[in-house]
Amino acid sequence: MPTPGNLPQYPSVAVERPRIPLLAPPTAAQAVGMLMAATPCSARDAKRILATAADLADVTVQDLAAAVVAASEGTPPPVLVERALRRAIEVARTSHAPASRSIGLAPSRERTEEVLTRLRGCQARLAAAPGDPAATRAMDDAAYTLCVLMGVPTAHEAVLAAERRLAAPVQ
């Protein structure tokens, strides 16, 4: 049985591995957080909005993210970028699903209010710290939970459905 002292020694070879960034640049992460808080939407949807807006404005995603972050600091974005971002958000909010959907069971009013309140809290937390990964994860989780609870595919539709549910008369 070989012991550490008598194992064969191999020459060490320095292997250059490509550097793969593990995290998105801070500007992009902050822009995603800002969109999640403002829209509301999931992280995946916020990334899609950024990519769509960048494509519409014919700029890179990084440049668009930098413009979004700069806008939050008081620097107005170029008109083309602002229009592209508004259009991308509008497209993301537009449902491609059938207008009337029947849900087998409606969620309780208490659970609906609880999850919607949690989403609003996460939205406020993310608005205060858009680059915070924990706030982004919490918002994403709350948006997903509300989507599943309300039986709709997007966070925006889920918020609207939850608000309709809570506004309906108690039966």
Short mmCIF file of C-alpha atoms in Angstrom, two decimals:
data_model
loop_
_atom_site.label_atom_id
_atom_site.label_comp_id
_atom_site.label_asym_id
_atom_site.label_seq_id
_atom_site.Cartn_x
_atom_site.Cartn_y
_atom_site.Cartn_z
CA MET A 1 0.00 0.00 0.00
CA PRO A 2 1.53 3.32 -1.02
CA THR A 3 2.07 5.95 1.62
CA PRO A 4 2.40 9.68 0.97
CA GLY A 5 6.19 9.37 1.19
CA ASN A 6 6.51 6.75 -1.56
CA LEU A 7 3.94 8.00 -4.09
CA PRO A 8 5.35 8.70 -7.52
CA GLN A 9 6.29 12.33 -8.02
CA TYR A 10 5.15 14.01 -11.21
CA PRO A 11 6.64 17.23 -12.45
CA SER A 12 4.38 20.15 -11.80
CA VAL A 13 3.03 21.67 -14.94
CA ALA A 14 1.64 25.16 -14.86
CA VAL A 15 -1.60 25.13 -16.76
CA GLU A 16 -2.98 28.48 -17.80
CA ARG A 17 -6.74 28.36 -17.42
CA PRO A 18 -8.99 30.99 -18.89
CA ARG A 19 -10.39 33.38 -16.34
CA ILE A 20 -14.13 33.08 -16.12
CA PRO A 21 -15.85 35.82 -14.15
CA LEU A 22 -17.93 34.24 -11.42
CA LEU A 23 -20.09 37.28 -10.79
CA ALA A 24 -21.52 39.86 -13.12
CA PRO A 25 -19.84 43.25 -13.01
CA PRO A 26 -21.25 45.41 -10.19
CA THR A 27 -22.90 47.85 -12.59
CA ALA A 28 -24.94 45.11 -14.29
CA ALA A 29 -25.90 43.56 -10.95
CA GLN A 30 -26.98 46.94 -9.64
CA ALA A 31 -29.02 47.65 -12.79
CA VAL A 32 -30.73 44.25 -12.48
CA GLY A 33 -31.57 45.01 -8.85
CA MET A 34 -32.93 48.41 -9.76
CA LEU A 35 -35.16 46.94 -12.48
CA MET A 36 -36.38 44.19 -10.14
CA ALA A 37 -37.37 46.78 -7.56
CA ALA A 38 -38.95 49.20 -10.01
CA THR A 39 -40.86 46.86 -12.30
CA PRO A 40 -41.35 44.38 -10.17
CA CYS A 41 -39.91 41.34 -11.88
CA SER A 42 -37.62 38.41 -11.31
CA ALA A 43 -33.86 38.56 -11.86
CA ARG A 44 -34.25 36.55 -15.06
CA ASP A 45 -36.85 38.98 -16.38
CA ALA A 46 -34.71 41.99 -15.39
CA LYS A 47 -31.78 40.54 -17.34
CA ARG A 48 -34.06 40.01 -20.33
CA ILE A 49 -35.28 43.60 -20.08
CA LEU A 50 -31.69 44.87 -20.05
CA ALA A 51 -30.74 42.69 -23.02
CA THR A 52 -33.83 43.72 -25.00
CA ALA A 53 -33.31 47.40 -24.26
CA ALA A 54 -29.63 47.17 -25.20
CA ASP A 55 -30.60 45.54 -28.48
CA LEU A 56 -33.25 48.20 -29.18
CA ALA A 57 -30.85 51.04 -28.38
CA ASP A 58 -27.99 49.37 -30.27
CA VAL A 59 -25.63 49.51 -27.28
CA THR A 60 -23.96 46.85 -25.17
CA VAL A 61 -25.70 45.52 -22.07
CA GLN A 62 -22.88 46.94 -19.94
CA ASP A 63 -23.35 50.42 -21.45
CA LEU A 64 -27.10 50.23 -20.88
CA ALA A 65 -26.58 49.03 -17.29
CA ALA A 66 -24.17 51.92 -16.71
CA ALA A 67 -26.78 54.36 -18.05
CA VAL A 68 -29.44 52.89 -15.72
CA VAL A 69 -27.16 53.21 -12.70
CA ALA A 70 -26.07 56.73 -13.72
CA ALA A 71 -29.73 57.73 -14.07
CA SER A 72 -30.32 56.72 -10.46
CA GLU A 73 -27.47 59.03 -9.48
CA GLY A 74 -28.97 62.01 -11.33
CA THR A 75 -27.40 61.78 -14.79
CA PRO A 76 -30.18 61.58 -17.37
CA PRO A 77 -29.75 58.72 -19.85
CA PRO A 78 -29.68 59.39 -23.59
CA VAL A 79 -33.19 59.64 -25.04
CA LEU A 80 -32.69 56.57 -27.21
CA VAL A 81 -31.64 54.49 -24.19
CA GLU A 82 -34.57 55.73 -22.10
CA ARG A 83 -37.07 54.93 -24.86
CA ALA A 84 -35.55 51.49 -25.41
CA LEU A 85 -35.74 50.72 -21.69
CA ARG A 86 -39.37 51.84 -21.46
CA ARG A 87 -40.27 49.73 -24.49
CA ALA A 88 -38.45 46.67 -23.11
CA ILE A 89 -40.31 47.01 -19.78
CA GLU A 90 -43.62 47.40 -21.63
CA VAL A 91 -42.91 44.26 -23.67
CA ALA A 92 -41.95 42.33 -20.53
CA ARG A 93 -45.21 43.32 -18.85
CA THR A 94 -47.34 42.35 -21.82
CA SER A 95 -48.70 38.88 -21.40
CA HIS A 96 -48.64 36.48 -24.30
CA ALA A 97 -50.94 34.13 -22.42
CA PRO A 98 -54.67 33.76 -23.03
CA ALA A 99 -56.72 36.51 -21.40
CA SER A 100 -59.01 34.28 -19.37
CA ARG A 101 -57.48 31.66 -17.21
CA SER A 102 -59.26 29.62 -14.64
CA ILE A 103 -57.43 28.56 -11.52
CA GLY A 104 -58.52 25.36 -9.86
CA LEU A 105 -58.33 26.80 -6.38
CA ALA A 106 -57.96 30.44 -5.46
CA PRO A 107 -55.37 31.16 -2.76
CA SER A 108 -56.63 32.39 0.58
CA ARG A 109 -56.79 36.13 1.10
CA GLU A 110 -54.46 35.86 4.09
CA ARG A 111 -51.78 33.96 2.15
CA THR A 112 -52.13 36.31 -0.82
CA GLU A 113 -51.71 39.34 1.44
CA GLU A 114 -48.76 37.73 3.23
CA VAL A 115 -46.84 36.96 0.03
CA LEU A 116 -47.67 40.32 -1.57
CA THR A 117 -46.49 42.12 1.58
CA ARG A 118 -43.28 40.09 1.52
CA LEU A 119 -42.73 41.04 -2.12
CA ARG A 120 -43.29 44.74 -1.35
CA GLY A 121 -40.80 44.50 1.55
CA CYS A 122 -38.23 42.87 -0.71
CA GLN A 123 -38.92 45.53 -3.32
CA ALA A 124 -38.19 48.29 -0.79
CA ARG A 125 -35.04 46.51 0.43
CA LEU A 126 -33.82 46.08 -3.14
CA ALA A 127 -34.59 49.71 -3.99
CA ALA A 128 -32.43 50.76 -1.04
CA ALA A 129 -29.53 48.47 -2.01
CA PRO A 130 -29.84 47.44 -5.69
CA GLY A 131 -26.42 45.77 -5.78
CA ASP A 132 -27.03 43.56 -2.72
CA PRO A 133 -27.06 39.90 -3.85
CA ALA A 134 -29.08 38.82 -0.79
CA ALA A 135 -31.75 41.43 -1.56
CA THR A 136 -31.82 40.29 -5.19
CA ARG A 137 -32.26 36.65 -4.15
CA ALA A 138 -35.01 37.56 -1.67
CA MET A 139 -36.87 39.59 -4.31
CA ASP A 140 -36.50 36.80 -6.85
CA ASP A 141 -37.83 34.27 -4.34
CA ALA A 142 -40.78 36.47 -3.37
CA ALA A 143 -41.64 37.14 -7.03
CA TYR A 144 -41.48 33.43 -7.86
CA THR A 145 -43.64 32.53 -4.85
CA LEU A 146 -46.27 35.09 -5.85
CA CYS A 147 -46.25 33.84 -9.46
CA VAL A 148 -46.84 30.25 -8.31
CA LEU A 149 -49.49 31.30 -5.80
CA MET A 150 -51.43 33.34 -8.35
CA GLY A 151 -50.89 30.89 -11.23
CA VAL A 152 -49.40 33.42 -13.66
CA PRO A 153 -46.04 33.47 -15.47
CA THR A 154 -44.71 36.96 -14.67
CA ALA A 155 -44.23 38.91 -11.45
CA HIS A 156 -46.09 41.88 -12.85
CA GLU A 157 -49.16 39.76 -13.64
CA ALA A 158 -48.87 38.12 -10.22
CA VAL A 159 -48.91 41.49 -8.45
CA LEU A 160 -51.93 42.59 -10.47
CA ALA A 161 -53.74 39.30 -9.79
CA ALA A 162 -52.95 39.51 -6.06
CA GLU A 163 -54.20 43.09 -5.89
CA ARG A 164 -57.42 42.06 -7.70
CA ARG A 165 -57.83 39.15 -5.28
CA LEU A 166 -57.44 41.41 -2.26
CA ALA A 167 -59.76 44.09 -3.72
CA ALA A 168 -62.54 41.57 -4.40
CA PRO A 169 -65.38 41.43 -1.87
CA VAL A 170 -65.00 38.81 0.86
CA GLN A 171 -67.14 35.77 0.11
#
